[in-house]
PDB file of C-alpha atoms in Angstrom:
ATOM      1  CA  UNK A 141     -24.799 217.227-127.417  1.00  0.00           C
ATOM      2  CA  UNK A 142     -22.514 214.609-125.562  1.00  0.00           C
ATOM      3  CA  UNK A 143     -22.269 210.749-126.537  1.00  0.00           C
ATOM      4  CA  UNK A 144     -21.957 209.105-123.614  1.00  0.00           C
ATOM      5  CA  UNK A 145     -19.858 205.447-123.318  1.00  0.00           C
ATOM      6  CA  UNK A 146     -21.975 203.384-120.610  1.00  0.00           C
ATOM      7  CA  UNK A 147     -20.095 201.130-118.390  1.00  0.00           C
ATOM      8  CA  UNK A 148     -22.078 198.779-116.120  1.00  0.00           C
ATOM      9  CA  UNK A 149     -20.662 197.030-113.281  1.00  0.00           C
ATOM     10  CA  UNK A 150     -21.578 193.417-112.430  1.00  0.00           C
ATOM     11  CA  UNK A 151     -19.501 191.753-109.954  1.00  0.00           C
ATOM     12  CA  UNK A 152     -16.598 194.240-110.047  1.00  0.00           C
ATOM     13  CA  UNK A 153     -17.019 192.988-114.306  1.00  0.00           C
ATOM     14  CA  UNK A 154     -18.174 195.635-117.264  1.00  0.00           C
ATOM     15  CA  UNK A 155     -20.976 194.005-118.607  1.00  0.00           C
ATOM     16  CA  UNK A 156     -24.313 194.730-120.646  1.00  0.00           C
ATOM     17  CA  UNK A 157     -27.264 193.162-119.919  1.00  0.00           C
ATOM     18  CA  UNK A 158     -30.492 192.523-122.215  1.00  0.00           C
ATOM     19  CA  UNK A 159     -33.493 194.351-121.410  1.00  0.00           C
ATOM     20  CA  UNK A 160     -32.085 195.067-117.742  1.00  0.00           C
ATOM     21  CA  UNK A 161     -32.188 191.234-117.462  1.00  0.00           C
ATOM     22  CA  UNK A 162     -29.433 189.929-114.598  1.00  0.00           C
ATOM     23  CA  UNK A 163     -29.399 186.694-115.885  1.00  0.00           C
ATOM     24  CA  UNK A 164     -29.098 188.103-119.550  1.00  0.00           C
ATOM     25  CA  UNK A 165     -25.354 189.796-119.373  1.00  0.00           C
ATOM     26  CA  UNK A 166     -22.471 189.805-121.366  1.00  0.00           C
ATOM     27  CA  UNK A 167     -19.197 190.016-119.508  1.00  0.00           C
ATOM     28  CA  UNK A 168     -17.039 192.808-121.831  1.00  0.00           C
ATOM     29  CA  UNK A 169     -14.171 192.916-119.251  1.00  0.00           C
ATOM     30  CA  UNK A 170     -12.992 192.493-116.049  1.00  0.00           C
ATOM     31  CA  UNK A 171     -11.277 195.454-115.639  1.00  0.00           C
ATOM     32  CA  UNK A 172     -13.682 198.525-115.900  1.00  0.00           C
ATOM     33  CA  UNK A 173     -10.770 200.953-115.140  1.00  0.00           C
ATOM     34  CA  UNK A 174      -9.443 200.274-118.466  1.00  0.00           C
ATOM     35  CA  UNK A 175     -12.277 200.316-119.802  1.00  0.00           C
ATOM     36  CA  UNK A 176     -13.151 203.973-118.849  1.00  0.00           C
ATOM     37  CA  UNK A 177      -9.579 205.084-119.570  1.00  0.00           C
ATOM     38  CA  UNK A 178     -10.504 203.818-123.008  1.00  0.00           C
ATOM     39  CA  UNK A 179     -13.151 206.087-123.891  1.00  0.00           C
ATOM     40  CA  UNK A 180     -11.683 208.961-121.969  1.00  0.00           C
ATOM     41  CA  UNK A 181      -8.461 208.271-124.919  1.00  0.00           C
ATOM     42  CA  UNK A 182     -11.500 207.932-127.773  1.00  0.00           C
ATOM     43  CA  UNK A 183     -12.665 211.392-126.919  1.00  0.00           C
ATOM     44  CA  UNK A 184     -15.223 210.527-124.854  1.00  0.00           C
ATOM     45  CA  UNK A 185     -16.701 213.895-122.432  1.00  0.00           C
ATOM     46  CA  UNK A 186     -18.551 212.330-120.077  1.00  0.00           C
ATOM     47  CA  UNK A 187     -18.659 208.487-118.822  1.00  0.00           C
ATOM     48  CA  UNK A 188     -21.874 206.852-117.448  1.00  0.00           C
ATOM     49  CA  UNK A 189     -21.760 204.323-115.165  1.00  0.00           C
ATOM     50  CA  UNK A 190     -24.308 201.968-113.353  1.00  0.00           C
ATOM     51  CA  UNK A 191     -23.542 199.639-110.193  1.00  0.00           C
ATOM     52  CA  UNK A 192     -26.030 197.324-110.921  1.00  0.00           C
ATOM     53  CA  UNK A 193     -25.450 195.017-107.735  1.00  0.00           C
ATOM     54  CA  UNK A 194     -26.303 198.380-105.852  1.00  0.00           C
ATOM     55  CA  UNK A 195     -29.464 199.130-108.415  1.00  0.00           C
ATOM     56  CA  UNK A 196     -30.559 195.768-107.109  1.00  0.00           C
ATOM     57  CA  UNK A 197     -29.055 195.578-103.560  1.00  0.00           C
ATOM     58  CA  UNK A 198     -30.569 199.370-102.743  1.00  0.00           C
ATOM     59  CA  UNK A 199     -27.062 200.215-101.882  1.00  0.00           C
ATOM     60  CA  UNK A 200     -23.651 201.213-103.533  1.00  0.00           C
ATOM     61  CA  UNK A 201     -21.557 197.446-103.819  1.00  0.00           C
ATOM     62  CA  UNK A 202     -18.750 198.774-106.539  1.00  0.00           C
ATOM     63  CA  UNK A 203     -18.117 201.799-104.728  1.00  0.00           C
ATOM     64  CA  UNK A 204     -14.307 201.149-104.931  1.00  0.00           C
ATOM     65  CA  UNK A 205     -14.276 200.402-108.508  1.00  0.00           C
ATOM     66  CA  UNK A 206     -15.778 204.238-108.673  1.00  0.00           C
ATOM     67  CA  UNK A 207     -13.404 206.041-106.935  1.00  0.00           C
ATOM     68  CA  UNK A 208     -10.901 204.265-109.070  1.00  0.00           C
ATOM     69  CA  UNK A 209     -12.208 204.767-112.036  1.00  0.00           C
ATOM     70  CA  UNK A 210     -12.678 208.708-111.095  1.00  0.00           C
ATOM     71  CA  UNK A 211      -9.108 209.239-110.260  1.00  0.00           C
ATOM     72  CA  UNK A 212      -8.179 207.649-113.484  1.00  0.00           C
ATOM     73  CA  UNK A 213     -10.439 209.649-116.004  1.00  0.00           C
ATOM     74  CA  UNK A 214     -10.238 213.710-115.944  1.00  0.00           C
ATOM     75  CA  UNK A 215     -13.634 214.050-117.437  1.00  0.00           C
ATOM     76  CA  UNK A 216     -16.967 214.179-115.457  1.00  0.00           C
ATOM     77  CA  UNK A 217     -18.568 210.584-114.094  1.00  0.00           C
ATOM     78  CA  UNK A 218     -22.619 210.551-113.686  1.00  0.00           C
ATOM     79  CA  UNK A 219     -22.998 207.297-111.540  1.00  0.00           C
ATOM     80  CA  UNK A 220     -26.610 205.548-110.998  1.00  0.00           C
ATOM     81  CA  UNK A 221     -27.261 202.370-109.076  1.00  0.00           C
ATOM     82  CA  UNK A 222     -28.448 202.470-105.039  1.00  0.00           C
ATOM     83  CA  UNK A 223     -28.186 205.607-104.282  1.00  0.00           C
ATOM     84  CA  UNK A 224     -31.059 206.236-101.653  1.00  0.00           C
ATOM     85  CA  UNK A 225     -30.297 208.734 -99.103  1.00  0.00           C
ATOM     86  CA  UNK A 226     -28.425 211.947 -98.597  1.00  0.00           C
ATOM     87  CA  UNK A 227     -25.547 210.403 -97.067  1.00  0.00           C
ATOM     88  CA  UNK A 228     -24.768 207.885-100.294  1.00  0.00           C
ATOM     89  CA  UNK A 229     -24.878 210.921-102.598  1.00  0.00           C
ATOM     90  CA  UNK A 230     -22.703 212.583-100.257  1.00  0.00           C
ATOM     91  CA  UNK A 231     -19.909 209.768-100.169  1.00  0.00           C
ATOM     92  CA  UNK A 232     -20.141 209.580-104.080  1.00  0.00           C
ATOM     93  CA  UNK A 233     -19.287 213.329-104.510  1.00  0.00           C
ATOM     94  CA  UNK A 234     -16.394 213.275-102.156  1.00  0.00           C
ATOM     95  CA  UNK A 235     -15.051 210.177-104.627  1.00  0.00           C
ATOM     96  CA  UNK A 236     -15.023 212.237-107.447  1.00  0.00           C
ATOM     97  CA  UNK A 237     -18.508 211.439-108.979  1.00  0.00           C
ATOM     98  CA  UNK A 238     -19.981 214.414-110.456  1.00  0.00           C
ATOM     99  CA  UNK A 239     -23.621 213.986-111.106  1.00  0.00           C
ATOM    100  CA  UNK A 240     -25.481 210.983-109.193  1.00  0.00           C
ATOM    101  CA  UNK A 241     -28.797 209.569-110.934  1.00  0.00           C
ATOM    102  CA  UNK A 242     -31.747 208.764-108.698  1.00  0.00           C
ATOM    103  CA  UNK A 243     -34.589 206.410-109.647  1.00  0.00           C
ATOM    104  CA  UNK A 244     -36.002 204.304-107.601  1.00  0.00           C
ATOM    105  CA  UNK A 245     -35.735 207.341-105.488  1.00  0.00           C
ATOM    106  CA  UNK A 246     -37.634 209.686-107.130  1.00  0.00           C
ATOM    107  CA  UNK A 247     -40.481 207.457-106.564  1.00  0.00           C
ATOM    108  CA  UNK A 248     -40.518 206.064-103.141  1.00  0.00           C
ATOM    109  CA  UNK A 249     -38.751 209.576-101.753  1.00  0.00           C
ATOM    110  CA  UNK A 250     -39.595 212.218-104.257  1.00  0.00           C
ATOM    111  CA  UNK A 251     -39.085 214.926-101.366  1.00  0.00           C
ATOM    112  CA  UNK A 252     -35.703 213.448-100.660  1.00  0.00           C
ATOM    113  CA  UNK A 253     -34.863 214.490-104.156  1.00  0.00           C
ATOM    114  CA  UNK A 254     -36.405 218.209-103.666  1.00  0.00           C
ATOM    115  CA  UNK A 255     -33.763 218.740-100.411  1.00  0.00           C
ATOM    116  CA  UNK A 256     -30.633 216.864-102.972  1.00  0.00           C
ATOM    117  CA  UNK A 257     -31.185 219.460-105.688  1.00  0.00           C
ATOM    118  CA  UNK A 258     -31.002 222.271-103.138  1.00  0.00           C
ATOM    119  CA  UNK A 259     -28.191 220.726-101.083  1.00  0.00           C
ATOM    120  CA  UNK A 260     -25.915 219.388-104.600  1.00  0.00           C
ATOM    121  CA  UNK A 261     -27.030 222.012-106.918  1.00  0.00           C
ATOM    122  CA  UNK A 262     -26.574 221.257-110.719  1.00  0.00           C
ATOM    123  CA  UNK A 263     -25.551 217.665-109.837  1.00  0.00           C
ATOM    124  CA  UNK A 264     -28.675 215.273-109.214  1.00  0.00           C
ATOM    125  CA  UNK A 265     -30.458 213.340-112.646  1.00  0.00           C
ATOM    126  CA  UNK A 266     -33.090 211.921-112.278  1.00  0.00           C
ATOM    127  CA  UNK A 267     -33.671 208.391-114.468  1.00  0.00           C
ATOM    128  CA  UNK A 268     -36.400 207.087-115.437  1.00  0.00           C
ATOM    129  CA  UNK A 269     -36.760 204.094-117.060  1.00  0.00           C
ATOM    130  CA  UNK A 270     -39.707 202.490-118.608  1.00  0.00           C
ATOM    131  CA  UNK A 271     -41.446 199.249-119.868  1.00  0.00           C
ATOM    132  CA  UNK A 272     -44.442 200.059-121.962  1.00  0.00           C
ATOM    133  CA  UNK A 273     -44.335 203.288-121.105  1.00  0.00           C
ATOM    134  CA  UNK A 274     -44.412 202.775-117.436  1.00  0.00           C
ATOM    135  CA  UNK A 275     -41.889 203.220-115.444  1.00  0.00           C
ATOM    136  CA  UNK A 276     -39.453 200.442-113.797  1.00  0.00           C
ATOM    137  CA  UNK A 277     -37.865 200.660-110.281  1.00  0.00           C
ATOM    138  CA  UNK A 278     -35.765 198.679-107.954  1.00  0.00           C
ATOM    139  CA  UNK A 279     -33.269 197.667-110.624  1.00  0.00           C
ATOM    140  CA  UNK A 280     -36.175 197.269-113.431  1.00  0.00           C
ATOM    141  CA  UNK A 281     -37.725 194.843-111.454  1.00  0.00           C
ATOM    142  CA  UNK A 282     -40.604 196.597-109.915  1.00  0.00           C
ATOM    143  CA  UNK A 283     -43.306 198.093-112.475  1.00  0.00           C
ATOM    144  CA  UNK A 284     -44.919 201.378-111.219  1.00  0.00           C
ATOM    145  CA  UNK A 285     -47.884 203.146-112.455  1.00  0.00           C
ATOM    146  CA  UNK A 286     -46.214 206.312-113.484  1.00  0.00           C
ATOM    147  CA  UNK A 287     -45.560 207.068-116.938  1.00  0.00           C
ATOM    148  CA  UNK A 288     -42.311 208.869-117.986  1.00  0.00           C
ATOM    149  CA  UNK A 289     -43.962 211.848-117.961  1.00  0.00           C
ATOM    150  CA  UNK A 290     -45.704 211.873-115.094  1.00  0.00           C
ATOM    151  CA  UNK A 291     -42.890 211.308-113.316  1.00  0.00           C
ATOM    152  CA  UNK A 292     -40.920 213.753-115.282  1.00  0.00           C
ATOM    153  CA  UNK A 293     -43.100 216.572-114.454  1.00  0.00           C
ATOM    154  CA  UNK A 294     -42.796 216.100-110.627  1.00  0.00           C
ATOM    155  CA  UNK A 295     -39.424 217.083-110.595  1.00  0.00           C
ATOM    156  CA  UNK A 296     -39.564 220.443-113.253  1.00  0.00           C
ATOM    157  CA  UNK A 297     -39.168 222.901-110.943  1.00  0.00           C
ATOM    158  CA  UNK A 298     -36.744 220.989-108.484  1.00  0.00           C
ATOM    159  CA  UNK A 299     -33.919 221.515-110.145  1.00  0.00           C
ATOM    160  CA  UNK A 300     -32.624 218.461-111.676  1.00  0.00           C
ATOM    161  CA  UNK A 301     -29.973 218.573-114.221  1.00  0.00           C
ATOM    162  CA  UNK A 302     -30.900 216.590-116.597  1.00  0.00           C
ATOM    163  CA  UNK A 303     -33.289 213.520-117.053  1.00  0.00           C
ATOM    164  CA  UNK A 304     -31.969 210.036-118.856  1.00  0.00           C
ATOM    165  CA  UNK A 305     -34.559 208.499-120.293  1.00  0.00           C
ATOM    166  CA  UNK A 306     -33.921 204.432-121.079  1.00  0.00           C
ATOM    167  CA  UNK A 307     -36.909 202.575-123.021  1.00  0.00           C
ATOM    168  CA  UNK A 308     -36.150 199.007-121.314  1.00  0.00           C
ATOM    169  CA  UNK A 309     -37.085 196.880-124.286  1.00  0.00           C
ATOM    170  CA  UNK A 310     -34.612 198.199-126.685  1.00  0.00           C
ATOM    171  CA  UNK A 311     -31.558 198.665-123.601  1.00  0.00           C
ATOM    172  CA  UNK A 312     -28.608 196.754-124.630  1.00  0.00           C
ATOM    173  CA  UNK A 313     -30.481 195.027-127.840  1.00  0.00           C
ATOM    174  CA  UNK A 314     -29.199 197.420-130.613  1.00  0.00           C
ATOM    175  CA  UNK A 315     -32.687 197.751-131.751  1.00  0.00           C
ATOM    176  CA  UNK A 316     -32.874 201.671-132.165  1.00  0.00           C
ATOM    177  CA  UNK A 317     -33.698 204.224-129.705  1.00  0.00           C
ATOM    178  CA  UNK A 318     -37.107 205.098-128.973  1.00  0.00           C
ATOM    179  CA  UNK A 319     -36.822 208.369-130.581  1.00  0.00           C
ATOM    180  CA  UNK A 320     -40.753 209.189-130.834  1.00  0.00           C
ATOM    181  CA  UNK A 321     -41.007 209.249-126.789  1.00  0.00           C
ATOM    182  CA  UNK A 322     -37.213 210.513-126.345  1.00  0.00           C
ATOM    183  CA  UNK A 323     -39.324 213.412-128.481  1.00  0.00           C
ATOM    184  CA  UNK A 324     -42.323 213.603-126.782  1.00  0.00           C
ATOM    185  CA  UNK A 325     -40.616 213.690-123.555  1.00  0.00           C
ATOM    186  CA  UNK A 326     -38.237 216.634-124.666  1.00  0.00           C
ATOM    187  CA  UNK A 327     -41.357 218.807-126.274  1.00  0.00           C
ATOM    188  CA  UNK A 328     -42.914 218.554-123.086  1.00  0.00           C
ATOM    189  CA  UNK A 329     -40.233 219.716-120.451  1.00  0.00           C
ATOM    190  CA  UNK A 330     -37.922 222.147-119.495  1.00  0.00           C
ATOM    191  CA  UNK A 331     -35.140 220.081-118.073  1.00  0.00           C
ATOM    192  CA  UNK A 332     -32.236 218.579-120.679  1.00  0.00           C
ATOM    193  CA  UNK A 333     -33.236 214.736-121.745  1.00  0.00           C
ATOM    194  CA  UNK A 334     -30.509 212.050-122.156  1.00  0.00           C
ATOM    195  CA  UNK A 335     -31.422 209.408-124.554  1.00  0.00           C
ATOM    196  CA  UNK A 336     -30.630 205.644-123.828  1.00  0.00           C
ATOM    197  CA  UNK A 337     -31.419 202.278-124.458  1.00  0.00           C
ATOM    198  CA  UNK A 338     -31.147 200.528-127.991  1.00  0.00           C
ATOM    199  CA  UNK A 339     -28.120 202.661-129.940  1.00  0.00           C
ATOM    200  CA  UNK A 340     -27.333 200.411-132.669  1.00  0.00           C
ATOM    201  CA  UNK A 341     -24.732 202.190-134.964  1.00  0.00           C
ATOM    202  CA  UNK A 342     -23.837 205.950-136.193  1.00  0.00           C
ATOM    203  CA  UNK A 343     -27.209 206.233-137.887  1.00  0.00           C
ATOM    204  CA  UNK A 344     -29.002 205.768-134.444  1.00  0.00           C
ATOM    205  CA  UNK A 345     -26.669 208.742-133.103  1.00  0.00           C
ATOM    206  CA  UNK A 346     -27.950 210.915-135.676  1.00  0.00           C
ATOM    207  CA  UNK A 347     -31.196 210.132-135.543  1.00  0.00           C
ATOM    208  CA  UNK A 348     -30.913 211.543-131.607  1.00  0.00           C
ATOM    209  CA  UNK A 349     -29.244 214.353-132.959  1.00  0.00           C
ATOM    210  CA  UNK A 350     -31.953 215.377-134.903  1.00  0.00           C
ATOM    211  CA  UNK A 351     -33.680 216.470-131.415  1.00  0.00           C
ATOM    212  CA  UNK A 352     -30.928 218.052-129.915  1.00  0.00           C
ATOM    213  CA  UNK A 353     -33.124 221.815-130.877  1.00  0.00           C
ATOM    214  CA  UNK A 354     -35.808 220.663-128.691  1.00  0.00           C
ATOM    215  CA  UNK A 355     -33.701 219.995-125.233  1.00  0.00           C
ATOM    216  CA  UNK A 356     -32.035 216.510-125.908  1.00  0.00           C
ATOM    217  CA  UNK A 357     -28.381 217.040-124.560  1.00  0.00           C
ATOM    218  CA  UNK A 358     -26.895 213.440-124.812  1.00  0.00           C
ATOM    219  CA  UNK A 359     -27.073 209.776-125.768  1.00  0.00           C
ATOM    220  CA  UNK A 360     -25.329 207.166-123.475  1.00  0.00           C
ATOM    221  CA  UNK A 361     -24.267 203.731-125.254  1.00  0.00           C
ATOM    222  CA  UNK A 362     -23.414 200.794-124.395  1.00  0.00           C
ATOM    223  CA  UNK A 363     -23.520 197.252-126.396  1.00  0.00           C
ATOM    224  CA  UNK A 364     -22.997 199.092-129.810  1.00  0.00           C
ATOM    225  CA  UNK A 365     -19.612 199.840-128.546  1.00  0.00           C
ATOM    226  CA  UNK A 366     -18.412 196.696-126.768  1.00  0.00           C
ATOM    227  CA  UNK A 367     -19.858 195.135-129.929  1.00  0.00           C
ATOM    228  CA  UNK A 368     -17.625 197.498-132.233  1.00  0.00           C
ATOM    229  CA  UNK A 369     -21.142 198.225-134.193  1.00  0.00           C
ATOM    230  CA  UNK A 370     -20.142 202.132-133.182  1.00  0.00           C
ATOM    231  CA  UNK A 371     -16.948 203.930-133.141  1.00  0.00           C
ATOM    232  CA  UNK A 372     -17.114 206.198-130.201  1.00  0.00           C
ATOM    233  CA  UNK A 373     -14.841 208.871-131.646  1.00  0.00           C
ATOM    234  CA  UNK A 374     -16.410 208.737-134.889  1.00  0.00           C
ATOM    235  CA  UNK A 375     -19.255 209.462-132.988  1.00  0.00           C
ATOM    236  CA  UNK A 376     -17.871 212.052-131.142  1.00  0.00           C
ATOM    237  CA  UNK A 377     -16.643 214.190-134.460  1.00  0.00           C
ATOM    238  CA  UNK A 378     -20.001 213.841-135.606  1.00  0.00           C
ATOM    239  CA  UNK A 379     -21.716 215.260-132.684  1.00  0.00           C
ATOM    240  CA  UNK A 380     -18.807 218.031-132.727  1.00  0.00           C
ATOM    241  CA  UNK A 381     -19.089 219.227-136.277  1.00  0.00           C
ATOM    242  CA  UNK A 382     -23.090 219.666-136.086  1.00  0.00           C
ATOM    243  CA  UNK A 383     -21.820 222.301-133.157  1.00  0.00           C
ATOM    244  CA  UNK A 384     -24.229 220.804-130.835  1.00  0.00           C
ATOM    245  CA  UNK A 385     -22.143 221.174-128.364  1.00  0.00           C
TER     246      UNK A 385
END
């Protein structure tokens, strides 16, 4: 299992917002590049990172801030935010990204996911994020009728690398994860779940640990970091001496 170090870009800023709120962030730093190269030096495997003027734009804004941020960090980058089409996905890979994450997507253009997992094998995720156990689009501001599930389930045999799962109340308010539907969401698939949303400390981390036997191959944080409620390579040696890796 991989703990993942979230970095959201506002404004070419690393911020964390409350709840997915736009007028709720927290400005961390204004240079994200450090920041990644940061918790690439804490041990970090993987880094996570959401354009959120694209997640709300419906199109790629930081895409320079990316790339940069690629070249700087030798480990893999799984970037969400506005990617809608073929073409965007192809443009991210060719900047180094190595996994995109579709959402918004996978609901309005569920076939257009289908052709990406045949065309980028091994590197589309799909996220899903949900409010009361519905699921958000357009940068959390839409509410669909889908459940995670549901939507989940739609996508099992397309060959999607992994789904993140984010519970939208408890993103970036170091509340605890929602580990009962993180579970229930696991138990019922076959594709590797991420966990996210609401990491307050080392206790959360081992809480999502726990399900790491039932598919659950990662938890991305965010505010617990920036915060300095979580040491990321404390973390890390946790994860690493459970061999859940």
């Amino acid at each position: 299992m991989l703990v993942i170090p979230a970095i959201d870009i506002k404004n070419g800023h690393c911020v964390r917002l409350q709840q997915g709120r736009m007028s709720k962030e927290t400005v961390y730093s204004d240079n994200p590049v450090e920041v990644a190269i940061r918790w690439y030096e804490e041990g970090a495997e993987r880094i996570h990172i959401v354009d959120l003027d694209g997640a709300v734009g419906g199109r790629p804004v930081n895409h320079r801030l990316v790339e940069e941020i690629a070249r700087s960090v030798p480990v893999p980058i799984q970037l969400g935010g506005g990617i809608r089409d073929l073409e965007t996905m192809e443009t991210c890979f060719q900047s180094g990204v190595e996994q995109v994450i579709l959402g918004t997507l996978a609901i309005r253009h569920p076939d257009i996911v289908d052709l990406a997992c045949r065309r980028f094998p091994g590197r589309i995720i799909v996220g899903i994020d949900a409010r009361n156990d519905r699921v958000a689009i357009e940068g959390w501001t839409e509410e669909t009728g889908f459940t995670p599930l549901d939507l989940a389930k739609k996508f099992e045999q397309s060959g999607i690398a992994a789904i993140i799962y984010t519970d939208i109340h408890r993103d970036g308010m170091e509340t605890g994860p929602n580990v009962e539907n993180t579970e229930k969401l696991a138990k019922a698939l076959n594709i590797p779940v991420i966990a996210s949303g609401g990491i307050s400390g080392l206790d959360d981390v081992k809480k999502i640990l726990k399900l790491h036997e039932i598919g659950v191959t990662g938890v991305i944080t965010g505010k617990a970091l920036y915060d300095g409620n979580l040491d990321l390579a404390q973390a890390i040696a946790l994860v690493k001496s459970t061999k859940c890796n």
